Coordinates of N, CA and C in Angstrom, one line a residue:
M1 N -75.5 58.4 -20.8 CA -74.9 57.4 -21.7 C -73.6 57.9 -22.3
S2 N -72.7 57.0 -22.4 CA -71.4 57.3 -22.9 C -71.2 57.0 -24.4
N3 N -70.4 57.8 -25.0 CA -70.1 57.6 -26.5 C -68.9 56.7 -26.7
I4 N -68.4 56.1 -25.6 CA -67.2 55.3 -25.7 C -67.6 53.8 -26.0
S5 N -67.0 53.2 -27.0 CA -67.4 51.9 -27.4 C -67.0 50.9 -26.4
P6 N -67.7 49.8 -26.3 CA -67.3 48.7 -25.4 C -65.9 48.1 -25.6
E7 N -65.5 48.1 -26.9 CA -64.2 47.6 -27.2 C -63.1 48.5 -26.6
L8 N -63.3 49.8 -26.7 CA -62.3 50.8 -26.2 C -62.3 50.7 -24.7
I9 N -63.4 50.5 -24.0 CA -63.4 50.3 -22.6 C -62.7 49.0 -22.2
A10 N -62.9 48.0 -23.0 CA -62.2 46.7 -22.7 C -60.7 46.9 -22.9
Q11 N -60.3 47.7 -23.9 CA -58.8 47.9 -24.1 C -58.2 48.7 -22.9
F12 N -59.0 49.7 -22.4 CA -58.5 50.5 -21.3 C -58.3 49.5 -20.1
D13 N -59.3 48.7 -19.8 CA -59.2 47.7 -18.7 C -58.0 46.8 -18.8
E14 N -57.8 46.3 -20.1 CA -56.6 45.5 -20.3 C -55.3 46.2 -20.0
A15 N -55.2 47.5 -20.5 CA -54.0 48.3 -20.3 C -53.8 48.6 -18.8
R16 N -54.9 48.9 -18.1 CA -54.7 49.1 -16.6 C -54.2 47.8 -15.9
A17 N -54.8 46.7 -16.3 CA -54.3 45.4 -15.7 C -52.9 45.1 -16.0
A18 N -52.5 45.4 -17.2 CA -51.1 45.1 -17.6 C -50.1 46.1 -16.9
G19 N -50.6 47.3 -16.7 CA -49.8 48.3 -15.9 C -49.6 47.9 -14.5
K20 N -50.7 47.4 -13.9 CA -50.6 46.9 -12.5 C -49.6 45.7 -12.4
A21 N -49.7 44.8 -13.3 CA -48.8 43.6 -13.3 C -47.4 44.1 -13.5
L22 N -47.1 45.0 -14.3 CA -45.7 45.5 -14.5 C -45.2 46.2 -13.2
A23 N -46.1 47.0 -12.6 CA -45.7 47.7 -11.4 C -45.3 46.7 -10.3
Q24 N -45.9 45.5 -10.3 CA -45.6 44.6 -9.3 C -44.4 43.7 -9.6
T25 N -44.0 43.6 -10.8 CA -42.9 42.7 -11.2 C -41.6 43.4 -11.6
E26 N -41.7 44.6 -12.1 CA -40.6 45.4 -12.6 C -40.2 46.4 -11.6
P27 N -38.9 46.7 -11.4 CA -38.4 47.7 -10.5 C -39.0 49.1 -10.9
R28 N -39.4 49.9 -9.9 CA -39.9 51.2 -10.2 C -39.2 52.2 -9.2
A29 N -38.9 53.4 -9.7 CA -38.3 54.4 -8.8 C -39.3 55.2 -8.1
V30 N -39.0 55.5 -6.8 CA -39.9 56.4 -6.1 C -39.1 57.7 -5.8
K31 N -37.8 57.6 -5.9 CA -37.0 58.8 -5.6 C -35.7 58.7 -6.5
A32 N -35.2 59.8 -6.9 CA -34.0 59.9 -7.7 C -33.3 61.2 -7.4
W33 N -32.0 61.2 -7.4 CA -31.2 62.4 -7.1 C -29.8 62.2 -7.5
Y34 N -29.1 63.3 -7.7 CA -27.7 63.4 -8.0 C -26.9 63.9 -6.8
A35 N -25.9 63.1 -6.4 CA -25.1 63.5 -5.3 C -23.7 64.0 -5.8
A36 N -23.5 65.3 -5.8 CA -22.3 65.9 -6.3 C -21.0 65.4 -5.6
D37 N -21.1 65.1 -4.3 CA -19.9 64.7 -3.6 C -19.4 63.4 -4.0
S38 N -20.3 62.5 -4.4 CA -19.8 61.2 -4.9 C -19.9 61.0 -6.4
E39 N -20.4 62.1 -7.1 CA -20.6 62.1 -8.5 C -21.4 60.9 -9.0
R40 N -22.5 60.6 -8.3 CA -23.4 59.5 -8.6 C -24.8 59.9 -8.7
V41 N -25.5 59.2 -9.6 CA -27.0 59.3 -9.6 C -27.6 58.1 -8.8
F42 N -28.4 58.5 -7.9 CA -29.0 57.5 -7.0 C -30.5 57.3 -7.3
I43 N -31.0 56.1 -7.2 CA -32.4 55.8 -7.3 C -32.8 55.0 -6.0
E44 N -34.0 55.3 -5.6 CA -34.7 54.4 -4.5 C -35.9 53.8 -5.2
L45 N -36.0 52.4 -5.0 CA -37.0 51.7 -5.6 C -38.2 51.5 -4.7
T46 N -39.3 51.1 -5.2 CA -40.5 50.9 -4.4 C -40.3 49.8 -3.3
N47 N -39.4 48.9 -3.5 CA -39.1 47.9 -2.5 C -38.1 48.4 -1.4
G48 N -37.7 49.6 -1.5 CA -36.7 50.2 -0.5 C -35.3 50.1 -0.9
V49 N -34.9 49.4 -1.9 CA -33.6 49.3 -2.4 C -33.1 50.6 -2.9
M50 N -31.9 51.0 -2.6 CA -31.2 52.2 -3.2 C -30.0 51.8 -3.9
M51 N -29.8 52.4 -5.1 CA -28.7 52.1 -5.9 C -28.1 53.4 -6.4
G52 N -26.7 53.4 -6.6 CA -26.1 54.5 -7.1 C -25.2 54.2 -8.3
F53 N -25.1 55.1 -9.3 CA -24.3 54.8 -10.5 C -23.4 56.0 -10.8
P54 N -22.2 55.8 -11.1 CA -21.3 56.9 -11.5 C -22.0 57.6 -12.8
Y55 N -22.2 58.9 -12.7 CA -22.9 59.5 -13.8 C -22.2 59.4 -15.2
Q56 N -20.9 59.3 -15.1 CA -20.1 59.2 -16.4 C -20.4 57.9 -17.2
L57 N -20.9 56.8 -16.5 CA -21.2 55.6 -17.1 C -22.6 55.6 -17.8
L58 N -23.5 56.6 -17.4 CA -24.8 56.6 -17.9 C -24.9 57.4 -19.2
Q59 N -25.5 56.8 -20.2 CA -25.6 57.4 -21.6 C -26.3 58.7 -21.5
G60 N -25.7 59.7 -22.1 CA -26.3 61.0 -22.2 C -25.9 62.0 -21.0
L61 N -25.3 61.4 -20.0 CA -25.0 62.3 -18.8 C -23.6 62.7 -18.6
A62 N -22.7 62.1 -19.4 CA -21.2 62.3 -19.2 C -20.8 63.8 -19.3
N63 N -21.5 64.6 -20.1 CA -21.1 66.0 -20.3 C -22.0 66.9 -19.5
G64 N -22.8 66.4 -18.6 CA -23.7 67.2 -17.8 C -23.0 67.9 -16.7
T65 N -23.5 69.1 -16.4 CA -23.0 69.9 -15.2 C -23.7 69.4 -14.0
P66 N -23.1 69.6 -12.8 CA -23.8 69.2 -11.6 C -25.3 69.7 -11.5
E67 N -25.5 71.0 -12.0 CA -26.8 71.5 -12.0 C -27.8 70.8 -12.9
Q68 N -27.3 70.4 -14.1 CA -28.1 69.6 -15.0 C -28.4 68.2 -14.5
L69 N -27.4 67.6 -13.9 CA -27.6 66.3 -13.4 C -28.6 66.3 -12.2
A70 N -28.6 67.3 -11.4 CA -29.5 67.4 -10.3 C -31.0 67.6 -10.7
E71 N -31.2 67.9 -12.0 CA -32.6 68.1 -12.5 C -33.2 66.8 -12.9
V72 N -32.8 65.7 -12.3 CA -33.4 64.4 -12.7 C -34.9 64.3 -12.3
E73 N -35.7 63.8 -13.2 CA -37.1 63.6 -12.9 C -37.5 62.1 -13.1
I74 N -38.4 61.7 -12.3 CA -38.9 60.3 -12.4 C -40.2 60.4 -13.3
M75 N -40.3 59.5 -14.3 CA -41.5 59.5 -15.1 C -42.6 59.0 -14.2
P76 N -43.9 59.4 -14.6 CA -45.0 59.2 -13.7 C -45.2 57.7 -13.3
T77 N -44.8 56.8 -14.1 CA -45.0 55.3 -13.7 C -43.8 54.9 -12.9
G78 N -42.7 55.7 -12.8 CA -41.5 55.2 -12.0 C -40.6 54.3 -12.8
S79 N -40.9 54.1 -14.1 CA -40.2 53.2 -14.9 C -38.9 53.8 -15.6
A80 N -38.8 55.1 -15.5 CA -37.7 55.8 -16.2 C -37.3 57.1 -15.5
L81 N -36.1 57.5 -15.8 CA -35.6 58.8 -15.3 C -35.4 59.7 -16.5
H82 N -35.6 61.0 -16.3 CA -35.5 61.9 -17.4 C -34.7 63.2 -17.0
W83 N -33.9 63.6 -17.9 CA -33.1 64.9 -17.7 C -33.5 65.8 -18.9
E84 N -34.4 66.7 -18.7 CA -34.9 67.6 -19.8 C -33.7 68.3 -20.5
S85 N -32.9 69.0 -19.7 CA -31.8 69.9 -20.3 C -30.7 69.0 -21.0
L86 N -30.6 67.8 -20.7 CA -29.6 66.9 -21.3 C -30.3 66.0 -22.4
D87 N -31.6 66.1 -22.5 CA -32.3 65.3 -23.4 C -32.0 63.8 -23.3
A88 N -32.0 63.3 -22.0 CA -31.6 61.9 -21.7 C -32.7 61.2 -20.9
D89 N -32.9 60.0 -21.3 CA -33.9 59.1 -20.6 C -33.2 57.8 -20.4
L90 N -33.4 57.2 -19.2 CA -32.8 55.9 -18.8 C -33.9 55.1 -18.1
G91 N -34.0 53.9 -18.5 CA -35.0 53.0 -17.9 C -34.5 52.5 -16.6
V92 N -35.4 52.4 -15.6 CA -35.0 52.0 -14.3 C -34.7 50.5 -14.3
A93 N -35.5 49.7 -15.0 CA -35.2 48.2 -15.0 C -33.9 48.0 -15.7
Q94 N -33.5 48.7 -16.7 CA -32.2 48.6 -17.4 C -31.1 48.9 -16.4
L95 N -31.2 50.0 -15.7 CA -30.2 50.5 -14.8 C -30.0 49.4 -13.7
V96 N -31.1 48.9 -13.1 CA -31.0 47.8 -12.1 C -30.3 46.6 -12.7
S97 N -30.5 46.3 -14.0 CA -29.9 45.2 -14.6 C -28.4 45.4 -15.1
G98 N -27.9 46.6 -14.9 CA -26.6 47.0 -15.2 C -26.4 47.4 -16.7
L99 N -27.5 47.8 -17.3 CA -27.5 48.4 -18.7 C -27.6 49.9 -18.6
F100 N -26.5 50.6 -18.9 CA -26.4 52.0 -18.7 C -26.7 52.8 -20.0
G101 N -27.2 52.1 -21.0 CA -27.5 52.8 -22.3 C -27.7 51.8 -23.4
S102 N -27.6 52.2 -24.6 CA -27.8 51.4 -25.8 C -26.7 50.3 -25.9
K103 N -26.9 49.4 -26.8 CA -25.9 48.3 -27.1 C -24.5 49.0 -27.5
T104 N -24.6 50.0 -28.3 CA -23.4 50.7 -28.8 C -22.7 51.4 -27.6
W105 N -23.5 52.0 -26.8 CA -22.9 52.7 -25.6 C -22.2 51.6 -24.7
M106 N -22.9 50.5 -24.4 CA -22.3 49.5 -23.5 C -21.1 48.9 -24.2
A107 N -21.0 48.7 -25.5 CA -19.8 48.2 -26.2 C -18.7 49.2 -26.0
E108 N -19.0 50.4 -26.1 CA -17.9 51.5 -26.0 C -17.4 51.5 -24.5
L109 N -18.3 51.3 -23.5 CA -17.9 51.2 -22.1 C -16.9 50.1 -21.9
G110 N -17.3 48.9 -22.5 CA -16.4 47.7 -22.4 C -15.1 47.9 -23.1
R111 N -15.1 48.6 -24.2 CA -13.8 48.8 -24.9 C -12.9 49.7 -24.1
H112 N -13.5 50.7 -23.5 CA -12.6 51.6 -22.6 C -12.2 50.9 -21.3
G113 N -13.0 50.0 -20.9 CA -12.7 49.3 -19.6 C -11.3 48.6 -19.7
G114 N -11.0 48.0 -20.8 CA -9.7 47.3 -21.0 C -8.5 48.2 -21.1
K115 N -8.8 49.5 -21.2 CA -7.7 50.4 -21.4 C -7.3 51.1 -20.1
S116 N -7.9 50.6 -19.0 CA -7.6 51.3 -17.7 C -6.1 51.2 -17.4
K117 N -5.6 52.3 -16.8 CA -4.2 52.4 -16.5 C -4.0 52.7 -15.0
S118 N -3.1 52.0 -14.4 CA -2.8 52.3 -13.0 C -1.3 52.2 -12.9
P119 N -0.8 52.7 -11.8 CA 0.7 52.6 -11.6 C 1.1 51.1 -11.5
S120 N 0.3 50.3 -10.9 CA 0.7 48.9 -10.7 C 0.7 48.2 -12.1
K121 N -0.3 48.5 -12.9 CA -0.4 47.9 -14.2 C 0.7 48.3 -15.1
A122 N 1.1 49.6 -15.0 CA 2.3 50.1 -15.8 C 3.5 49.4 -15.4
Q123 N 3.7 49.3 -14.1 CA 4.9 48.6 -13.5 C 5.0 47.1 -14.0
A124 N 3.9 46.5 -13.9 CA 3.8 45.0 -14.3 C 4.2 44.9 -15.8
S125 N 3.7 45.9 -16.6 CA 4.0 45.8 -18.0 C 5.5 46.1 -18.3
R126 N 6.1 47.0 -17.5 CA 7.6 47.2 -17.7 C 8.4 46.0 -17.2
D127 N 8.0 45.4 -16.1 CA 8.7 44.2 -15.6 C 8.6 43.1 -16.6
N128 N 7.4 42.9 -17.2 CA 7.2 41.9 -18.2 C 8.1 42.1 -19.4
G129 N 8.2 43.4 -19.8 CA 9.0 43.7 -21.0 C 10.5 43.4 -20.7
K130 N 11.0 43.6 -19.5 CA 12.3 43.3 -19.1 C 12.6 41.8 -19.2
R131 N 11.6 41.0 -19.1 CA 11.8 39.6 -19.1 C 11.5 39.0 -20.5
G132 N 11.4 39.9 -21.5 CA 11.3 39.4 -22.9 C 9.8 39.5 -23.4
G133 N 8.9 40.2 -22.7 CA 7.6 40.4 -23.2 C 6.6 39.2 -22.8
R134 N 5.6 39.1 -23.5 CA 4.6 38.0 -23.2 C 5.2 36.7 -23.2
P135 N 4.9 35.8 -22.3 CA 5.5 34.5 -22.2 C 5.1 33.7 -23.5
R136 N 6.1 32.9 -23.9 CA 5.9 32.0 -25.1 C 5.0 30.8 -24.7
K137 N 4.4 30.2 -25.7 CA 3.6 29.0 -25.4 C 4.5 27.9 -25.0
T138 N 4.1 27.2 -24.0 CA 4.9 26.1 -23.5 C 4.5 24.8 -24.2
V139 N 5.4 23.8 -24.0 CA 5.1 22.5 -24.6 C 3.8 21.9 -24.0
A140 N 3.6 22.1 -22.7 CA 2.4 21.6 -22.0 C 1.2 22.2 -22.6
S141 N 1.2 23.5 -22.9 CA 0.0 24.1 -23.5 C -0.3 23.6 -24.9
E142 N 0.8 23.3 -25.6 CA 0.6 22.8 -27.0 C 0.1 21.4 -26.9
S143 N 0.5 20.6 -25.9 CA 0.0 19.2 -25.8 C -1.5 19.3 -25.4
N144 N -1.8 20.3 -24.5 CA -3.2 20.4 -24.1 C -4.1 20.7 -25.4
A145 N -3.6 21.6 -26.3 CA -4.3 21.9 -27.5 C -4.5 20.6 -28.3
D146 N -3.4 19.8 -28.4 CA -3.6 18.5 -29.1 C -4.6 17.6 -28.5
E147 N -4.7 17.6 -27.2 CA -5.7 16.7 -26.5 C -7.1 17.2 -26.8
L148 N -7.3 18.5 -26.7 CA -8.6 19.1 -27.0 C -9.0 18.8 -28.5
S149 N -8.0 18.9 -29.4 CA -8.3 18.6 -30.8 C -8.7 17.1 -30.9
S150 N -8.0 16.2 -30.2 CA -8.4 14.8 -30.3 C -9.8 14.5 -29.7
I151 N -10.1 15.2 -28.6 CA -11.4 15.1 -28.0 C -12.5 15.5 -29.0
R152 N -12.3 16.7 -29.7 CA -13.2 17.2 -30.7 C -13.4 16.2 -31.8
D153 N -12.3 15.7 -32.3 CA -12.3 14.7 -33.4 C -13.1 13.5 -33.0
L154 N -12.9 13.0 -31.8 CA -13.7 11.8 -31.3 C -15.2 12.1 -31.2
G155 N -15.5 13.3 -30.7 CA -16.9 13.7 -30.7 C -17.5 13.8 -32.0
N156 N -16.8 14.3 -33.0 CA -17.3 14.4 -34.4 C -17.5 13.0 -35.0
T157 N -16.5 12.1 -34.7 CA -16.6 10.7 -35.2 C -17.9 10.0 -34.6
K158 N -18.2 10.2 -33.3 CA -19.4 9.7 -32.7 C -20.6 10.2 -33.4
K159 N -20.7 11.5 -33.7 CA -21.8 12.1 -34.3 C -22.0 11.6 -35.7
V160 N -21.0 11.4 -36.4 CA -21.1 10.8 -37.8 C -21.6 9.4 -37.7
A161 N -21.1 8.6 -36.8 CA -21.6 7.2 -36.6 C -23.1 7.2 -36.2
Q162 N -23.5 8.1 -35.3 CA -24.9 8.1 -34.9 C -25.8 8.5 -36.1
T163 N -25.3 9.5 -36.9 CA -26.1 9.9 -38.0 C -26.3 8.7 -39.0
R164 N -25.2 8.0 -39.3 CA -25.3 6.8 -40.2 C -26.2 5.8 -39.6
E165 N -26.2 5.5 -38.3 CA -27.1 4.6 -37.7 C -28.6 5.0 -37.9
K166 N -28.8 6.3 -37.7 CA -30.2 6.8 -37.9 C -30.7 6.6 -39.3
K167 N -29.8 7.0 -40.2 CA -30.1 6.9 -41.7 C -30.4 5.4 -42.0
Q168 N -29.6 4.5 -41.5 CA -29.8 3.1 -41.8 C -31.1 2.6 -41.2
S169 N -31.4 3.0 -40.0 CA -32.7 2.6 -39.4 C -33.9 3.1 -40.2
I170 N -33.8 4.4 -40.6 CA -34.9 5.0 -41.4 C -35.0 4.2 -42.7
Q171 N -33.9 3.9 -43.4 CA -33.9 3.1 -44.6 C -34.6 1.7 -44.4
E172 N -34.2 1.1 -43.3 CA -34.8 -0.3 -43.0 C -36.3 -0.2 -42.8
V173 N -36.7 0.9 -42.1 CA -38.2 1.0 -41.9 C -38.9 1.2 -43.2
K174 N -38.3 2.1 -44.1 CA -38.9 2.3 -45.4 C -39.0 1.1 -46.2
E175 N -37.9 0.3 -46.2 CA -37.9 -1.0 -47.0 C -38.9 -2.0 -46.4
H176 N -39.1 -2.0 -45.1 CA -40.0 -2.9 -44.5 C -41.5 -2.6 -44.9
N177 N -41.8 -1.3 -45.0 CA -43.1 -0.9 -45.3 C -43.3 -1.0 -46.8

């Protein structure tokens, strides 16, 4: 006879069922590795899909050495990757979704993305400067703004009229009763 309560056994059964459902619906890693030649962390999923990510984009890995990056471990459920020496953990479902870290990390990646510099971008900027900088607003764009404003005003007028009609109908019903 076991000393485990029936409630606890039921909870274990529920947890197992939930784990099986997640394993069937969420991406799980079966293999993970770092390829130094391409400077990418790769994962292979249970469905056979392989994906690679530049390690610099992944939160907690940017300062890792090739040796540290190669020490990637898959958590037992396959739901996360772990780097002990870097104290970094990344969810597989998040990586597959394009989330490479926390909200703050992703915001910082986005901020740096707009600062990319290339010879062609620098040349375009110089050429634009020779022509007087950023183009001025044209009469056409100003008239488009006026049209949009008129459309908004019309929409607001219709909403006000509809609200008045509803209030009037409610008042009539109240007076009738």
